[in-house]
mmCIF file of C-alpha atoms in Angstrom:
data_model
loop_
_atom_site.group_PDB
_atom_site.id
_atom_site.type_symbol
_atom_site.label_atom_id
_atom_site.label_comp_id
_atom_site.label_asym_id
_atom_site.label_seq_id
_atom_site.Cartn_x
_atom_site.Cartn_y
_atom_site.Cartn_z
ATOM 1 C CA MET A 1 0.000 0.000 0.000
ATOM 2 C CA ASN A 2 2.777 2.390 0.966
ATOM 3 C CA ASN A 3 4.686 1.519 -2.216
ATOM 4 C CA SER A 4 1.592 2.224 -4.304
ATOM 5 C CA VAL A 5 1.108 5.638 -2.681
ATOM 6 C CA SER A 6 4.783 6.418 -3.076
ATOM 7 C CA ASN A 7 4.763 5.509 -6.795
ATOM 8 C CA THR A 8 1.666 7.609 -7.370
ATOM 9 C CA ALA A 9 3.278 10.552 -5.619
ATOM 10 C CA ARG A 10 6.445 10.192 -7.716
ATOM 11 C CA LEU A 11 4.407 10.078 -10.934
ATOM 12 C CA LEU A 12 2.412 13.142 -9.916
ATOM 13 C CA TRP A 13 5.577 15.042 -9.045
ATOM 14 C CA ALA A 14 7.178 14.024 -12.371
ATOM 15 C CA GLY A 15 4.114 15.186 -14.246
ATOM 16 C CA LEU A 16 4.055 18.466 -12.334
ATOM 17 C CA ARG A 17 7.744 19.080 -13.072
ATOM 18 C CA ALA A 18 7.160 18.377 -16.767
ATOM 19 C CA LEU A 19 4.216 20.799 -16.756
ATOM 20 C CA LEU A 20 6.262 23.520 -15.049
ATOM 21 C CA VAL A 21 9.248 23.067 -17.383
ATOM 22 C CA LEU A 22 7.080 23.074 -20.528
ATOM 23 C CA THR A 23 5.137 26.097 -19.263
ATOM 24 C CA LEU A 24 8.378 27.943 -18.646
ATOM 25 C CA LEU A 25 9.841 27.018 -22.031
ATOM 26 C CA THR A 26 6.771 27.454 -24.248
ATOM 27 C CA GLY A 27 4.919 30.089 -22.250
ATOM 28 C CA VAL A 28 7.785 32.350 -21.150
ATOM 29 C CA VAL A 29 11.155 31.649 -22.767
ATOM 30 C CA TYR A 30 9.963 30.979 -26.325
ATOM 31 C CA PRO A 31 7.661 34.047 -26.561
ATOM 32 C CA LEU A 32 10.403 36.281 -25.128
ATOM 33 C CA VAL A 33 12.975 34.957 -27.608
ATOM 34 C CA VAL A 34 10.635 35.342 -30.600
ATOM 35 C CA THR A 35 9.571 38.821 -29.468
ATOM 36 C CA GLY A 36 13.195 39.841 -28.941
ATOM 37 C CA ILE A 37 14.215 38.622 -32.408
ATOM 38 C CA ALA A 38 11.228 40.335 -33.995
ATOM 39 C CA GLN A 39 11.915 43.639 -32.235
ATOM 40 C CA GLY A 40 15.621 43.446 -33.007
ATOM 41 C CA LEU A 41 15.496 42.434 -36.662
ATOM 42 C CA PHE A 42 11.955 43.264 -37.850
ATOM 43 C CA ARG A 43 10.853 46.101 -35.579
ATOM 44 C CA ASP A 44 8.663 47.858 -38.157
ATOM 45 C CA GLN A 45 6.802 44.707 -39.198
ATOM 46 C CA ALA A 46 6.464 43.463 -35.611
ATOM 47 C CA ASN A 47 4.809 46.729 -34.569
ATOM 48 C CA GLY A 48 2.253 46.689 -37.376
ATOM 49 C CA SER A 49 4.081 48.569 -40.164
ATOM 50 C CA GLU A 50 2.925 51.844 -38.623
ATOM 51 C CA ILE A 51 2.755 55.109 -40.545
ATOM 52 C CA LYS A 52 3.153 58.327 -38.566
ATOM 53 C CA SER A 53 2.130 61.896 -39.306
ATOM 54 C CA ASP A 54 2.961 64.847 -37.049
ATOM 55 C CA GLY A 55 4.475 62.399 -34.568
ATOM 56 C CA LYS A 56 1.300 60.316 -34.251
ATOM 57 C CA VAL A 57 0.466 56.888 -35.633
ATOM 58 C CA VAL A 58 -2.239 57.389 -38.269
ATOM 59 C CA GLY A 59 -2.426 53.920 -39.763
ATOM 60 C CA SER A 60 -0.598 50.958 -41.205
ATOM 61 C CA SER A 61 1.083 50.704 -44.585
ATOM 62 C CA LEU A 62 -0.638 47.321 -44.987
ATOM 63 C CA ILE A 63 -4.268 48.328 -44.404
ATOM 64 C CA GLY A 64 -6.351 50.661 -46.551
ATOM 65 C CA GLN A 65 -8.391 53.511 -45.114
ATOM 66 C CA SER A 66 -11.502 55.404 -46.139
ATOM 67 C CA TYR A 67 -11.434 59.149 -46.824
ATOM 68 C CA ASN A 68 -15.055 60.145 -46.445
ATOM 69 C CA LEU A 69 -17.093 63.147 -45.367
ATOM 70 C CA PRO A 70 -19.084 62.919 -42.120
ATOM 71 C CA LEU A 71 -22.502 61.374 -42.539
ATOM 72 C CA LYS A 72 -25.277 63.860 -43.136
ATOM 73 C CA LYS A 73 -28.674 63.522 -41.515
ATOM 74 C CA GLY A 74 -30.554 60.649 -43.116
ATOM 75 C CA GLN A 75 -27.493 59.305 -44.935
ATOM 76 C CA GLU A 76 -26.525 55.662 -44.611
ATOM 77 C CA THR A 77 -23.465 55.732 -46.874
ATOM 78 C CA PRO A 78 -20.903 58.547 -46.514
ATOM 79 C CA GLU A 79 -19.738 60.492 -49.545
ATOM 80 C CA PRO A 80 -16.033 60.505 -50.426
ATOM 81 C CA ASP A 81 -14.023 63.542 -49.356
ATOM 82 C CA LEU A 82 -12.775 64.538 -52.799
ATOM 83 C CA LYS A 83 -9.889 66.672 -51.572
ATOM 84 C CA TRP A 84 -8.060 63.412 -50.784
ATOM 85 C CA PHE A 85 -6.850 60.605 -53.005
ATOM 86 C CA GLN A 86 -9.318 57.745 -52.846
ATOM 87 C CA GLY A 87 -8.427 54.079 -52.493
ATOM 88 C CA ARG A 88 -10.090 50.994 -53.857
ATOM 89 C CA PRO A 89 -13.786 50.230 -53.211
ATOM 90 C CA GLN A 90 -14.465 48.207 -50.084
ATOM 91 C CA ASN A 91 -17.489 46.171 -51.156
ATOM 92 C CA GLY A 92 -15.810 43.032 -49.893
ATOM 93 C CA LEU A 93 -15.696 44.174 -46.275
ATOM 94 C CA GLY A 94 -18.079 42.668 -43.801
ATOM 95 C CA SER A 95 -19.698 44.668 -41.036
ATOM 96 C CA ASN A 96 -18.887 44.336 -37.364
ATOM 97 C CA SER A 97 -22.054 43.189 -35.610
ATOM 98 C CA VAL A 98 -20.426 41.814 -32.451
ATOM 99 C CA ASN A 99 -18.381 44.605 -30.904
ATOM 100 C CA THR A 100 -20.446 47.656 -31.842
ATOM 101 C CA GLN A 101 -18.379 49.982 -29.677
ATOM 102 C CA TYR A 102 -15.714 50.099 -32.390
ATOM 103 C CA LYS A 103 -16.136 50.369 -36.146
ATOM 104 C CA LEU A 104 -13.851 47.483 -36.995
ATOM 105 C CA ILE A 105 -13.364 46.430 -40.610
ATOM 106 C CA LEU A 106 -13.350 42.794 -41.566
ATOM 107 C CA SER A 107 -11.236 41.263 -44.293
ATOM 108 C CA GLY A 108 -13.028 39.397 -47.045
ATOM 109 C CA ALA A 109 -13.979 39.337 -50.711
ATOM 110 C CA THR A 110 -17.435 39.474 -52.287
ATOM 111 C CA ASN A 111 -17.008 36.003 -53.800
ATOM 112 C CA ARG A 112 -19.370 37.012 -56.595
ATOM 113 C CA SER A 113 -18.857 35.800 -60.131
ATOM 114 C CA ALA A 114 -18.204 38.156 -63.045
ATOM 115 C CA ASP A 115 -21.779 37.788 -64.287
ATOM 116 C CA ASN A 116 -23.389 38.404 -60.888
ATOM 117 C CA LYS A 117 -25.949 41.214 -61.167
ATOM 118 C CA ASP A 118 -25.004 42.827 -57.854
ATOM 119 C CA LEU A 119 -21.334 42.911 -58.828
ATOM 120 C CA ILE A 120 -22.148 44.317 -62.272
ATOM 121 C CA ASP A 121 -24.303 47.023 -60.676
ATOM 122 C CA TRP A 122 -21.532 47.899 -58.188
ATOM 123 C CA VAL A 123 -18.894 48.173 -60.904
ATOM 124 C CA THR A 124 -21.177 50.188 -63.187
ATOM 125 C CA ALA A 125 -22.058 52.631 -60.405
ATOM 126 C CA ALA A 126 -18.429 52.881 -59.282
ATOM 127 C CA LYS A 127 -17.223 53.653 -62.808
ATOM 128 C CA ALA A 128 -19.867 56.374 -63.241
ATOM 129 C CA ALA A 129 -18.842 57.905 -59.895
ATOM 130 C CA VAL A 130 -15.130 57.847 -60.797
ATOM 131 C CA VAL A 131 -15.841 59.584 -64.114
ATOM 132 C CA LYS A 132 -18.093 62.194 -62.472
ATOM 133 C CA ASP A 133 -15.886 62.892 -59.442
ATOM 134 C CA ASN A 134 -12.653 63.229 -61.386
ATOM 135 C CA SER A 135 -13.920 65.262 -64.342
ATOM 136 C CA VAL A 136 -13.095 68.884 -63.554
ATOM 137 C CA ASN A 137 -12.698 72.099 -65.521
ATOM 138 C CA GLY A 138 -10.454 71.421 -68.488
ATOM 139 C CA TYR A 139 -10.154 67.694 -67.794
ATOM 140 C CA THR A 140 -12.731 65.037 -68.597
ATOM 141 C CA VAL A 141 -12.317 61.403 -67.658
ATOM 142 C CA LYS A 142 -13.458 58.873 -70.242
ATOM 143 C CA PRO A 143 -15.030 55.606 -69.046
ATOM 144 C CA SER A 144 -12.377 53.689 -70.990
ATOM 145 C CA GLU A 145 -9.676 55.388 -68.888
ATOM 146 C CA VAL A 146 -10.980 54.039 -65.569
ATOM 147 C CA PRO A 147 -8.686 51.218 -64.358
ATOM 148 C CA ALA A 148 -10.030 48.026 -62.808
ATOM 149 C CA ASP A 149 -8.776 48.823 -59.300
ATOM 150 C CA ALA A 150 -10.863 52.006 -59.246
ATOM 151 C CA VAL A 151 -14.101 50.026 -59.436
ATOM 152 C CA THR A 152 -13.337 46.685 -57.761
ATOM 153 C CA SER A 153 -12.297 45.748 -54.257
ATOM 154 C CA SER A 154 -9.294 43.537 -53.629
ATOM 155 C CA GLY A 155 -9.524 39.946 -52.447
ATOM 156 C CA SER A 156 -9.027 41.044 -48.842
ATOM 157 C CA GLY A 157 -10.919 44.320 -49.101
ATOM 158 C CA LEU A 158 -8.024 45.930 -47.228
ATOM 159 C CA ASP A 159 -5.676 46.845 -50.102
ATOM 160 C CA PRO A 160 -3.733 49.994 -49.088
ATOM 161 C CA ASP A 161 -2.430 50.621 -52.605
ATOM 162 C CA ILE A 162 -3.828 51.772 -55.924
ATOM 163 C CA SER A 163 -2.365 51.571 -59.398
ATOM 164 C CA PRO A 164 -0.388 54.550 -60.764
ATOM 165 C CA GLN A 165 -3.102 54.810 -63.435
ATOM 166 C CA TYR A 166 -5.810 55.367 -60.823
ATOM 167 C CA ALA A 167 -3.629 57.847 -58.940
ATOM 168 C CA ASP A 168 -2.914 59.753 -62.184
ATOM 169 C CA LEU A 169 -6.628 59.887 -62.963
ATOM 170 C CA GLN A 170 -7.253 61.711 -59.646
ATOM 171 C CA VAL A 171 -4.499 64.312 -60.079
ATOM 172 C CA HIS A 172 -6.599 67.069 -61.698
ATOM 173 C CA ARG A 173 -9.362 66.774 -59.093
ATOM 174 C CA ILE A 174 -6.876 66.849 -56.233
ATOM 175 C CA ALA A 175 -5.161 69.908 -57.696
ATOM 176 C CA GLU A 176 -8.455 71.778 -58.070
ATOM 177 C CA LYS A 177 -9.823 70.869 -54.638
ATOM 178 C CA ASN A 178 -6.597 71.832 -52.834
ATOM 179 C CA GLY A 179 -5.564 74.936 -54.776
ATOM 180 C CA LEU A 180 -2.456 73.254 -56.183
ATOM 181 C CA SER A 181 -1.039 73.003 -59.671
ATOM 182 C CA VAL A 182 -1.425 69.813 -61.655
ATOM 183 C CA ALA A 183 2.362 69.588 -61.892
ATOM 184 C CA GLN A 184 2.721 69.697 -58.077
ATOM 185 C CA VAL A 185 0.220 66.895 -57.564
ATOM 186 C CA GLN A 186 1.599 64.791 -60.402
ATOM 187 C CA LYS A 187 5.062 65.013 -58.849
ATOM 188 C CA LEU A 188 3.607 63.742 -55.563
ATOM 189 C CA VAL A 189 2.198 60.724 -57.357
ATOM 190 C CA ASP A 190 5.418 60.079 -59.241
ATOM 191 C CA ASP A 191 7.481 60.363 -56.053
ATOM 192 C CA HIS A 192 5.235 57.858 -54.232
ATOM 193 C CA THR A 193 4.972 55.302 -57.020
ATOM 194 C CA GLU A 194 6.732 52.053 -56.106
ATOM 195 C CA SER A 195 7.921 49.635 -58.763
ATOM 196 C CA ARG A 196 7.442 45.860 -58.757
ATOM 197 C CA THR A 197 8.992 44.089 -55.777
ATOM 198 C CA LEU A 198 12.450 42.820 -56.769
ATOM 199 C CA GLY A 199 11.665 44.066 -60.258
ATOM 200 C CA PHE A 200 9.240 41.278 -61.172
ATOM 201 C CA ILE A 201 6.811 40.535 -58.321
ATOM 202 C CA GLY A 202 3.422 42.238 -58.328
ATOM 203 C CA GLU A 203 2.577 45.487 -60.077
ATOM 204 C CA PRO A 204 3.645 49.141 -59.671
ATOM 205 C CA ARG A 205 1.627 50.713 -56.867
ATOM 206 C CA VAL A 206 0.965 53.837 -54.845
ATOM 207 C CA ASN A 207 0.238 53.727 -51.108
ATOM 208 C CA VAL A 208 -2.804 55.960 -50.614
ATOM 209 C CA LEU A 209 -2.181 56.831 -46.955
ATOM 210 C CA GLU A 210 1.427 57.852 -47.573
ATOM 211 C CA LEU A 211 0.322 59.858 -50.613
ATOM 212 C CA ASN A 212 -2.361 61.710 -48.634
ATOM 213 C CA ILE A 213 0.082 62.494 -45.829
ATOM 214 C CA ALA A 214 2.396 64.060 -48.398
ATOM 215 C CA LEU A 215 -0.555 65.919 -49.899
ATOM 216 C CA LYS A 216 -1.490 67.297 -46.474
ATOM 217 C CA GLY A 217 2.008 68.712 -46.111
ATOM 218 C CA LEU A 218 1.855 70.312 -49.560
ATOM 219 C CA ALA A 219 -1.667 71.728 -49.579
ATOM 220 C CA PRO A 220 -2.029 75.360 -48.442
ATOM 221 C CA LYS A 221 -3.487 75.786 -44.978
ATOM 222 C CA SER A 222 -7.084 76.983 -45.107
#
């Protein structure tokens, strides 16, 4: 009987030691090592690829933002603030119905086929809006000039970049709305256009948040 109790106690103590050692290794040591490596070698990525403006974090270079006017009384969908460069449509985003205290965006695509009526209606309406919004005095946008990324959301719905073609299409509107010359705004776009990664991966792109931060610094104070 005593031997049985003693063996049970030894097994329990062995199990407890194993639990404590594994907890220490996997719950304390490993996370600290990984965090230390990440902070030492990949600090920007580990902290969310933050973008700062005026010393404050205003977003991430990996997540797109909306640039809209405040909702008016009776409005359900905000209108775009046309003094800023606009990003891709966000039709693929779900709504946050769980934590209603914060307006969180959810990643996701529409998963609609090319012949889906809702998708066709969205694209048609988006193209008409792009043509209307970006046609200003002395510059008229043709429907054939509207690039695909101006009227479709990305697979994640969170794409922070637009094509140089879409950025170029917005230049005249941005210049007019901000009291700048077309040449000034075009230079902003050119300066913020990134080429393909490693010269062959992906497509040329413009980060909308970084572009708008630069625009804010250039536009005359009202």
